[in-house]
Amino acid sequence: MIENIFSEKKTFIETYTKRVEYVYGKRFNETTDQQKYVVLVTLVKDYISQNWIETNDVIKKQQLKQVYYFSMEFLMGRLLTNNLMNLGLYPVVNESLKSLGLDINEIESKESDIGLGNGGLGRLAACFLDSIASLSFPGHGNCIRYKSGFFKQKLIDGNQVELPDHWLEEGFVWEVRKADESVLVPFYGVINRKEVDGKCQISHHKATYVKAVPYDVPIVGHNTKTVNTLTIWSAEPCEDYPEGVDVYEYEHSIHKISECLYPDDSTDEGKILRLKQQYFFVCAGLCRIINKHKALYHTLENFHEKVTLHINDTHPTLLIPELMRILLDEENMKWDKAWYITKKTCAYTNHTILAEASEKWPIHLFKPLLPRIYEIITEINQYFNQELTKQFGIDNPKVNSLAVINNGLIHMAHLCIIGSFSVNGVAALHTQLLKEVEMKDFNEIYPVKFNNKTNGITHRRWAYHCNPQLTDFLNKYVGKEWINDINRLKKLNSYAHDDEVKKAIFKVKQARKKILADYIERNEGIKIDINSIFDIQVKRLHEYKRQLMNALHIMYLYNKLKEDQAFYESFYPQTFIFGAKAAGSYHIAKKVIKLINTIADVVNNDLDVNEKIKVVFVENYNVSYAELIFPAANISEQISTASKEASGTGNMKFMMNGAVTLGTLDGANIEIIELAGIENAFIFGLTAEEVNGYYQNKTYHSKDIYQNDPEIKRILDQLVNGFFKNVRDNEFKDIYDNLLDQGDHFFVLKDFKAYVEVQKKANETYRNQDKWLEMVLKNIANSSFFSSDRTITQYADEIWNLNKMKFD
């Protein structure tokens, strides 16, 4: 029996070494770490398989309702250590590998980070899968199997260069290809109708078909038998090639669908590719779900009672018209019944209030690509317009502004709201803004639909797994049960003034800072002082996240340290660490990356200041890098323009690992300070109300600040006056113009002085380690609310209506 292999060290070593030799036909000590990794994962996956089978059996036997979480991203990270820990196998495997002279971390390093995501959206989805399984809820993920991931970031002369992320190059051992469950996905073609026995029969002719092949990845719960499934879909050519097409061009167009995440959509060709991706995984995933449902229940009349389709952001919106298509065209249901089942099945999470991030598809691209789906959306739009007209009158502007289709565009968020039974925001402020500002009219029409589910993170990966020093600390002071009951962290509140505990948490933080510093020196070639303040901002590069303000502040510090001796002597050494990827077509974001690296080159090589400040931009920031970074942070930079960040989850990971938040009143920062106390954070800047007031009244003029503040004027002038010697002329002119001529849309200059002041306060506070460590303990103690176990319990109880699996 495979489970007996892991029962004791001796048995595991004997089985493992023999299996490696059998598979590769050579002595164990002659095999590579890659080969050892492959066999180890194979053994673990074999161990998982029995629980995977049993999980599916229990769902069928108990006829449990299931949730299917559709997301364009699942930023999973590496799975080996995570799965070993969740299965309780880590100690025996770790000790066995040590006895063989192997380091488990070196073996795991052969596993590529799974290339299925980029930012917080994908990491949230991954945390949710972990919590769903660990809480024994029946829930699964659907995504695309991106062959080249998002991209691998390379920094050349400080510029971001995007390279393919060949994460599948060595194979992905965790996945199981299910070619027998492939689905044909249609694009283009024409829709025909004919009367059959008095009913209108719909058929799709001359379509171009793409074969969607599912690969299943086990999602292992912690301390439970539950093993749920993440299905990732690969686009492949059909066996029968379409007539009259170039075979090479056909195959190339097919493979592009599952080639990379978020292809450039600045052209019509790019927009069509994104639309293909969205329909591809929605159509394939839903077809498979329905096949399984009908095999068990032989009807779709109860589909909404046994299935929730969760739409994570608007990318999977086409689940709504696709489910309608199946119910109408394949099941021959009447419109009202099909619409009832659809609205009772679909739930939607909104992740942004940024207008430019709200998906709208031009009809002239959508209609020919997805002709039947377009027809159904048109019918939904007509149905909704009739409701609006009855409620408001035909001349009311709301009839047009709230429509799914208007001004030649299909509004995906509108379709999600209309076609879902639940619409949730992801932080208290975000949901408030949705209900009172951005989606106020919809909320008045559907007041029961809108609700809040503040995001969370899996504490298993982001504390227990990635920070063993903190784990040992918590085991000692709150008891080992915290891993299963995260609320036990609150016990640390009683230790906030305990000198022994403060010394212990200081040692934890210093140990993690040394691990990160060593890694940065090896990989980035920059030596940093572990006794300095580690001030860290790691997140997707976007203007509203204001990495630029952080960079301009470093320029401010550089100027002060060079010229003000008293300031130099009073300033505590501070290391600024950035990690971020910018979308390949996002010009200004890529300029900010160049600026940060240019500042780093100046600062790090200036002997007058480099003992006081250092700047590091880590290359190719990903989950594995994050697992080193979050435990090492002293300051958590959460400085987005108020009202722009829906929630954030990095702020939660930093908090749980004992970093102090330095940020605005935005996203989940508000809930962080409510729980930990505003005295245990550094808060600055405009409020959401003030930001929206400036937008509405158009009373903010960034040039006034530039002209009246000599320090800000100097910093901005340094962007364009030749201060940076080793860059092209006008390298940063676009940033300069963005802040001045284009109005500083995200209030970088407006908040800058407040940011300088709060940074000064944080720097001064760190000198008082007694106070600082009290703040650290308070943050850890009150971070339990941000466990994704709490979030998923709320989703399961209040939206999905799920019951837990019961194993014999």
PDB file of C-alpha atoms in Angstrom, residues 75-83 85 105 108-109 111 113-114 123 126-127 458 460-469 512-513 515-516 519 536 538 621-633 653-654 657:
ATOM      1  CA  LEU A  75      -1.121  31.877  -8.709  1.00  0.00           C
ATOM      2  CA  MET A  76      -0.360  28.614  -6.935  1.00  0.00           C
ATOM      3  CA  GLY A  77       3.375  28.695  -6.310  1.00  0.00           C
ATOM      4  CA  ARG A  78       5.236  25.448  -5.792  1.00  0.00           C
ATOM      5  CA  LEU A  79       3.209  22.549  -4.423  1.00  0.00           C
ATOM      6  CA  LEU A  80       5.663  20.017  -2.979  1.00  0.00           C
ATOM      7  CA  THR A  81       6.220  21.420   0.513  1.00  0.00           C
ATOM      8  CA  ASN A  82       2.653  22.712   0.693  1.00  0.00           C
ATOM      9  CA  ASN A  83       1.236  19.264  -0.065  1.00  0.00           C
ATOM     10  CA  MET A  85       2.696  19.734   5.095  1.00  0.00           C
ATOM     11  CA  ASN A 105      14.561  22.925  -0.370  1.00  0.00           C
ATOM     12  CA  GLU A 108      11.768  21.541  -4.348  1.00  0.00           C
ATOM     13  CA  SER A 109      13.695  24.244  -6.218  1.00  0.00           C
ATOM     14  CA  GLU A 111       9.752  22.631  -9.321  1.00  0.00           C
ATOM     15  CA  ASP A 113       6.406  28.200 -10.003  1.00  0.00           C
ATOM     16  CA  ILE A 114       3.152  27.303 -11.709  1.00  0.00           C
ATOM     17  CA  ARG A 123      -3.036  34.462  -5.440  1.00  0.00           C
ATOM     18  CA  ALA A 126      -5.082  29.898  -4.909  1.00  0.00           C
ATOM     19  CA  CYS A 127      -5.632  30.720  -1.229  1.00  0.00           C
ATOM     20  CA  THR A 458      -4.164  30.904   3.704  1.00  0.00           C
ATOM     21  CA  ARG A 460      -0.852  27.570   6.112  1.00  0.00           C
ATOM     22  CA  ARG A 461       1.298  28.766   3.213  1.00  0.00           C
ATOM     23  CA  TRP A 462       1.912  32.335   4.383  1.00  0.00           C
ATOM     24  CA  ALA A 463       2.968  31.559   7.963  1.00  0.00           C
ATOM     25  CA  TYR A 464       3.217  27.849   8.743  1.00  0.00           C
ATOM     26  CA  HIS A 465       4.869  26.883   5.452  1.00  0.00           C
ATOM     27  CA  CYS A 466       7.023  29.892   4.559  1.00  0.00           C
ATOM     28  CA  ASN A 467       8.085  31.046   8.042  1.00  0.00           C
ATOM     29  CA  PRO A 468       9.213  28.113  10.205  1.00  0.00           C
ATOM     30  CA  GLN A 469      10.854  30.500  12.683  1.00  0.00           C
ATOM     31  CA  ARG A 512      14.184  35.909   8.270  1.00  0.00           C
ATOM     32  CA  LYS A 513      15.927  39.143   7.246  1.00  0.00           C
ATOM     33  CA  ILE A 515      17.706  34.574   4.849  1.00  0.00           C
ATOM     34  CA  LEU A 516      16.321  37.196   2.467  1.00  0.00           C
ATOM     35  CA  TYR A 519      19.236  35.341  -1.216  1.00  0.00           C
ATOM     36  CA  ILE A 536       9.084  46.537   1.202  1.00  0.00           C
ATOM     37  CA  VAL A 538       5.828  44.059  -3.676  1.00  0.00           C
ATOM     38  CA  TYR A 621       9.030  38.514  -8.452  1.00  0.00           C
ATOM     39  CA  ASN A 622       6.871  35.411  -7.964  1.00  0.00           C
ATOM     40  CA  VAL A 623       5.328  33.284  -5.211  1.00  0.00           C
ATOM     41  CA  SER A 624       8.605  31.585  -4.300  1.00  0.00           C
ATOM     42  CA  TYR A 625      10.309  34.964  -3.929  1.00  0.00           C
ATOM     43  CA  ALA A 626       7.322  36.216  -1.951  1.00  0.00           C
ATOM     44  CA  GLU A 627       7.737  33.360   0.516  1.00  0.00           C
ATOM     45  CA  LEU A 628      11.146  34.816   1.376  1.00  0.00           C
ATOM     46  CA  ILE A 629      10.090  38.458   1.282  1.00  0.00           C
ATOM     47  CA  PHE A 630       6.943  38.582   3.431  1.00  0.00           C
ATOM     48  CA  PRO A 631       8.538  37.053   6.557  1.00  0.00           C
ATOM     49  CA  ALA A 632      11.464  39.518   6.362  1.00  0.00           C
ATOM     50  CA  ALA A 633       9.611  42.827   6.142  1.00  0.00           C
ATOM     51  CA  LYS A 653       0.568  38.475   4.462  1.00  0.00           C
ATOM     52  CA  PHE A 654       2.865  41.185   5.760  1.00  0.00           C
ATOM     53  CA  ASN A 657       4.385  37.888   9.469  1.00  0.00           C
TER      54      ASN A 657
END
